[in-house]
Amino acid sequence: MMRPYQPKKNVQKKAYYTDRFWVAPRIPEEPVPENSPYAEDLKAVKKACKVLNAYIQRGQLVIYINPEENVAALKALKETRGYEMLSELSAVDFLAQRGGFEVFYQLLNLSEARRLRVKCFVKENQAVESVNPLFRSADWAEREMWDLMGVKVNNHPYLKRLIMPDDWEGHPLRKDYPLEGDEFAQWYEVDKIFGKEARDIIGPENRDPGRVDRYDTERFARLGHEVPRGAPAEMADKEEETPLSYQEEEGVFLIEKFSEENSKVLDKRK
Amino acid sequence: MVRYDLRHLGENFYDRMMELLETGTKPGEVAIFLFEIGDFSPIQKSADLVKEAGHELLNSLKFNEVDWTIMVRRKQ
Amino acid sequence: MQQTNKLRPFFENLNFERDDNHMVINFGPQHPSAHGQLRLILELDGEQIVKAVPDIGYLHRGMEKMAENMIYNEFLPTTDRMDYIAATSNNYAFALAVERLLGIEDKVPRRAKVIRMMLLELNRIISHLFWLATHALDVGAMSVFLYCFREREFAMDLMEDYCGARLTHSAVRIGGVPLDLPEGWLGQLAKFVNELPGNIKDYEDLLTENRIWRMRLEGVGVIDQEMAKSWGCTGIMLRGSGIEYDIRKEEPYELYDEVEFDVPVTDSCDSYGRYKLYMEEMRQSVRIIHQLINMYEETEPQLMAHVPQYISAPKEDIMTQNYALMQHFVLVTQGMRPPVGEVYVPTESPKGELGFYINSQGDPYPYRLKVRAPSFWHCGILQDLLPGTYIADVVTIIGNTNIVFGEIDR
């Protein structure tokens, strides 16, 4: 009886061996100290929307909010708390574990050199409100997030694939997208230029740059044993010796041969 | 710590090794030498040479089928 | 046997004939001054640009995807290929991010920190010289191109003496520096750094008061403060608009707090102001390197941090002690396992704020690695910056924003 097909949620490389009793240590998540500037930031966000969780990790405040209130939180932080720059905006794929993405906004307060990360959990088909009106840098960041991760963004001015070609199918940075690319990716050029039916004629892509095929006369010229290009394999044993000769050997008109002896090698610069 | 590859000298690497121990390393520094096994005589010979020169032989390992490596700490 | 209709699918062939006399041209991926593979779709009204749509992705190698399939040390050489003009700044940014993730930043020995900073500042000089060369060549000053590349050769020779490569340095490891400085390297570095201010003065004599240079650069690519902050511009693009923010000063990492240098700022907001900043920043790098050369002498010779569970021991311990060998074997084959958590670490690369966001779930492979590349947004800003300018200014603005496509497409 065939095993039922399990959807491969995470096809990235996994650890080959894990000790059965290994518990990975966690980075300490300190509570927000009372009178610190981070506490006021937290209060400002709490006024604007519901904060699920907030802690300080490696010196940066991390705030968890609901995805619906991301514009409200960022507006509050920008106007009242002086976080004028959105340095980073992207998503982390937790489809296998929790069926959604963690979208994070990395903010920077220029005047007081403080950084803050606002995170929200977006379910798979849930869309995120675009932050473009507040920060123009979100325009490209959201396009790249949509392109590579597949997190939909509402009323974005020009939501189109940014890095992949426009007609690409699938989102490459997802965990269920193999590193070598799925079937569509491996045959993308062949399908576009020659069509699906040319797949078996052309054959799969050779991803091993070092592979040299002894009888492949299309891609390799056998110097010293010339065989016409595209010659069939059985021509292989009928190659005659074609010695390599350069025209410079017996000297070229007007060009003096370069001689190593009377040339000087500069060892000191300038 | 310095590493010297003497495999290209084949059998007669002893004087080059001793010369390197004198000039190529600082006092108390560890030097790692790599040489060919040949007929297994260089292993014992190199250990004796190092011992009589007063340096401390830290380790002597088989590197692969044809090579041997020794770790020597130069005397102060 | 190409079917002709296959080669012209509808979306590639943009509508070239517009009725209201706007011409759409491709500032194509293969363009001498495109600084790499930038396809800029420009809608022109005569010579003036009405709409600009940068189309990127021609140099996309999927580095973030590769990061998820490689252990941390394995990914380090890939970071060379991001900003290939100054490779060590990417290596360093990645190494610092992983060190902060592991929490071993203070365990990195002092000599390694001094060597790292020397390499970083040397890379900053290499990157700025390359920027000046290509920017001047795009605008038309051929001789500056040749002078800059000659100076850059000496700096590249220094990098090659240290790490063996001119372009893909991989000169930094997680937890320290692989090699000590070769003999005579400090002397050559001092000689190079002593000559550089003289050469910078030559370039400034050539360019700063040059009528053509000023006409081509002044008032071109004006980025006001609001637009710079909103678009996330960092580095010299931000300091050119009057906002004094340098991560080396504001959030000091490594030994930047022990080294005095000042951060040049101008509020002229245009390309000419940024050009002056680049020249001044090169002088500051020279100043930093002078102080670092003096600091190098009194550091003791340890190079890598001593954290056995994450970083393997030095080679002499591995070859002599059994436990160090076993630990080294596990770290090399399975890779180190960082704690669960995430970290975002910004550093000041020659192009701007280069940040690494690493989310780790305790496996030897990073769960998610996002690279905050400064050139990504400096290329995005072209979308808003170019409408209204002329085609000749496009070349100047692209040269001035110092964008590198290895970083943009990753």
PDB file of C-alpha atoms in Angstrom, chain A residues 84-85 108-113, chain C residues 223-247 250 263-269 277 281 348:
ATOM      1  CA  GLU A  84      11.303  58.433  11.545  1.00  0.00           C
ATOM      2  CA  MET A  85      13.062  55.664   9.625  1.00  0.00           C
ATOM      3  CA  LEU A 108      15.130  53.512  13.921  1.00  0.00           C
ATOM      4  CA  ASN A 109      14.908  56.666  16.064  1.00  0.00           C
ATOM      5  CA  LEU A 110      17.461  58.965  14.441  1.00  0.00           C
ATOM      6  CA  SER A 111      17.696  61.587  17.163  1.00  0.00           C
ATOM      7  CA  GLU A 112      18.269  59.185  20.074  1.00  0.00           C
ATOM      8  CA  ALA A 113      19.888  56.304  18.099  1.00  0.00           C
TER       9      ALA A 113
ATOM     10  CA  ILE C 223      17.166  64.634  -1.658  1.00  0.00           C
ATOM     11  CA  ASP C 224      15.596  66.694   1.116  1.00  0.00           C
ATOM     12  CA  GLN C 225      15.575  65.496   4.707  1.00  0.00           C
ATOM     13  CA  GLU C 226      12.002  64.247   4.630  1.00  0.00           C
ATOM     14  CA  MET C 227      12.531  62.165   1.489  1.00  0.00           C
ATOM     15  CA  ALA C 228      15.838  60.740   2.795  1.00  0.00           C
ATOM     16  CA  LYS C 229      14.257  59.611   6.068  1.00  0.00           C
ATOM     17  CA  SER C 230      11.125  58.331   4.415  1.00  0.00           C
ATOM     18  CA  TRP C 231      13.036  56.290   1.846  1.00  0.00           C
ATOM     19  CA  GLY C 232      15.389  54.858   4.472  1.00  0.00           C
ATOM     20  CA  CYS C 233      18.536  56.380   2.998  1.00  0.00           C
ATOM     21  CA  THR C 234      21.595  55.789   5.154  1.00  0.00           C
ATOM     22  CA  GLY C 235      25.274  56.549   5.138  1.00  0.00           C
ATOM     23  CA  ILE C 236      26.441  59.422   2.979  1.00  0.00           C
ATOM     24  CA  MET C 237      23.019  59.809   1.306  1.00  0.00           C
ATOM     25  CA  LEU C 238      21.612  60.696   4.748  1.00  0.00           C
ATOM     26  CA  ARG C 239      24.543  62.819   5.846  1.00  0.00           C
ATOM     27  CA  GLY C 240      24.368  64.652   2.535  1.00  0.00           C
ATOM     28  CA  SER C 241      20.919  65.880   3.492  1.00  0.00           C
ATOM     29  CA  GLY C 242      21.974  67.363   6.808  1.00  0.00           C
ATOM     30  CA  ILE C 243      21.097  64.516   9.194  1.00  0.00           C
ATOM     31  CA  GLU C 244      24.170  63.604  11.182  1.00  0.00           C
ATOM     32  CA  TYR C 245      23.799  59.855  11.772  1.00  0.00           C
ATOM     33  CA  ASP C 246      26.818  57.549  11.539  1.00  0.00           C
ATOM     34  CA  ILE C 247      26.404  54.133  13.135  1.00  0.00           C
ATOM     35  CA  GLU C 250      25.815  56.687  17.324  1.00  0.00           C
ATOM     36  CA  VAL C 263      31.672  62.593  10.760  1.00  0.00           C
ATOM     37  CA  PRO C 264      31.419  65.037   7.834  1.00  0.00           C
ATOM     38  CA  VAL C 265      27.882  66.364   7.288  1.00  0.00           C
ATOM     39  CA  THR C 266      26.489  68.847   4.783  1.00  0.00           C
ATOM     40  CA  ASP C 267      22.977  70.055   4.228  1.00  0.00           C
ATOM     41  CA  SER C 268      23.363  70.912   0.556  1.00  0.00           C
ATOM     42  CA  CYS C 269      21.278  67.803  -0.247  1.00  0.00           C
ATOM     43  CA  LEU C 277      31.485  64.034   1.964  1.00  0.00           C
ATOM     44  CA  GLU C 281      35.326  60.496   4.747  1.00  0.00           C
ATOM     45  CA  GLU C 348      28.283  51.238   8.771  1.00  0.00           C
TER      46      GLU C 348
END
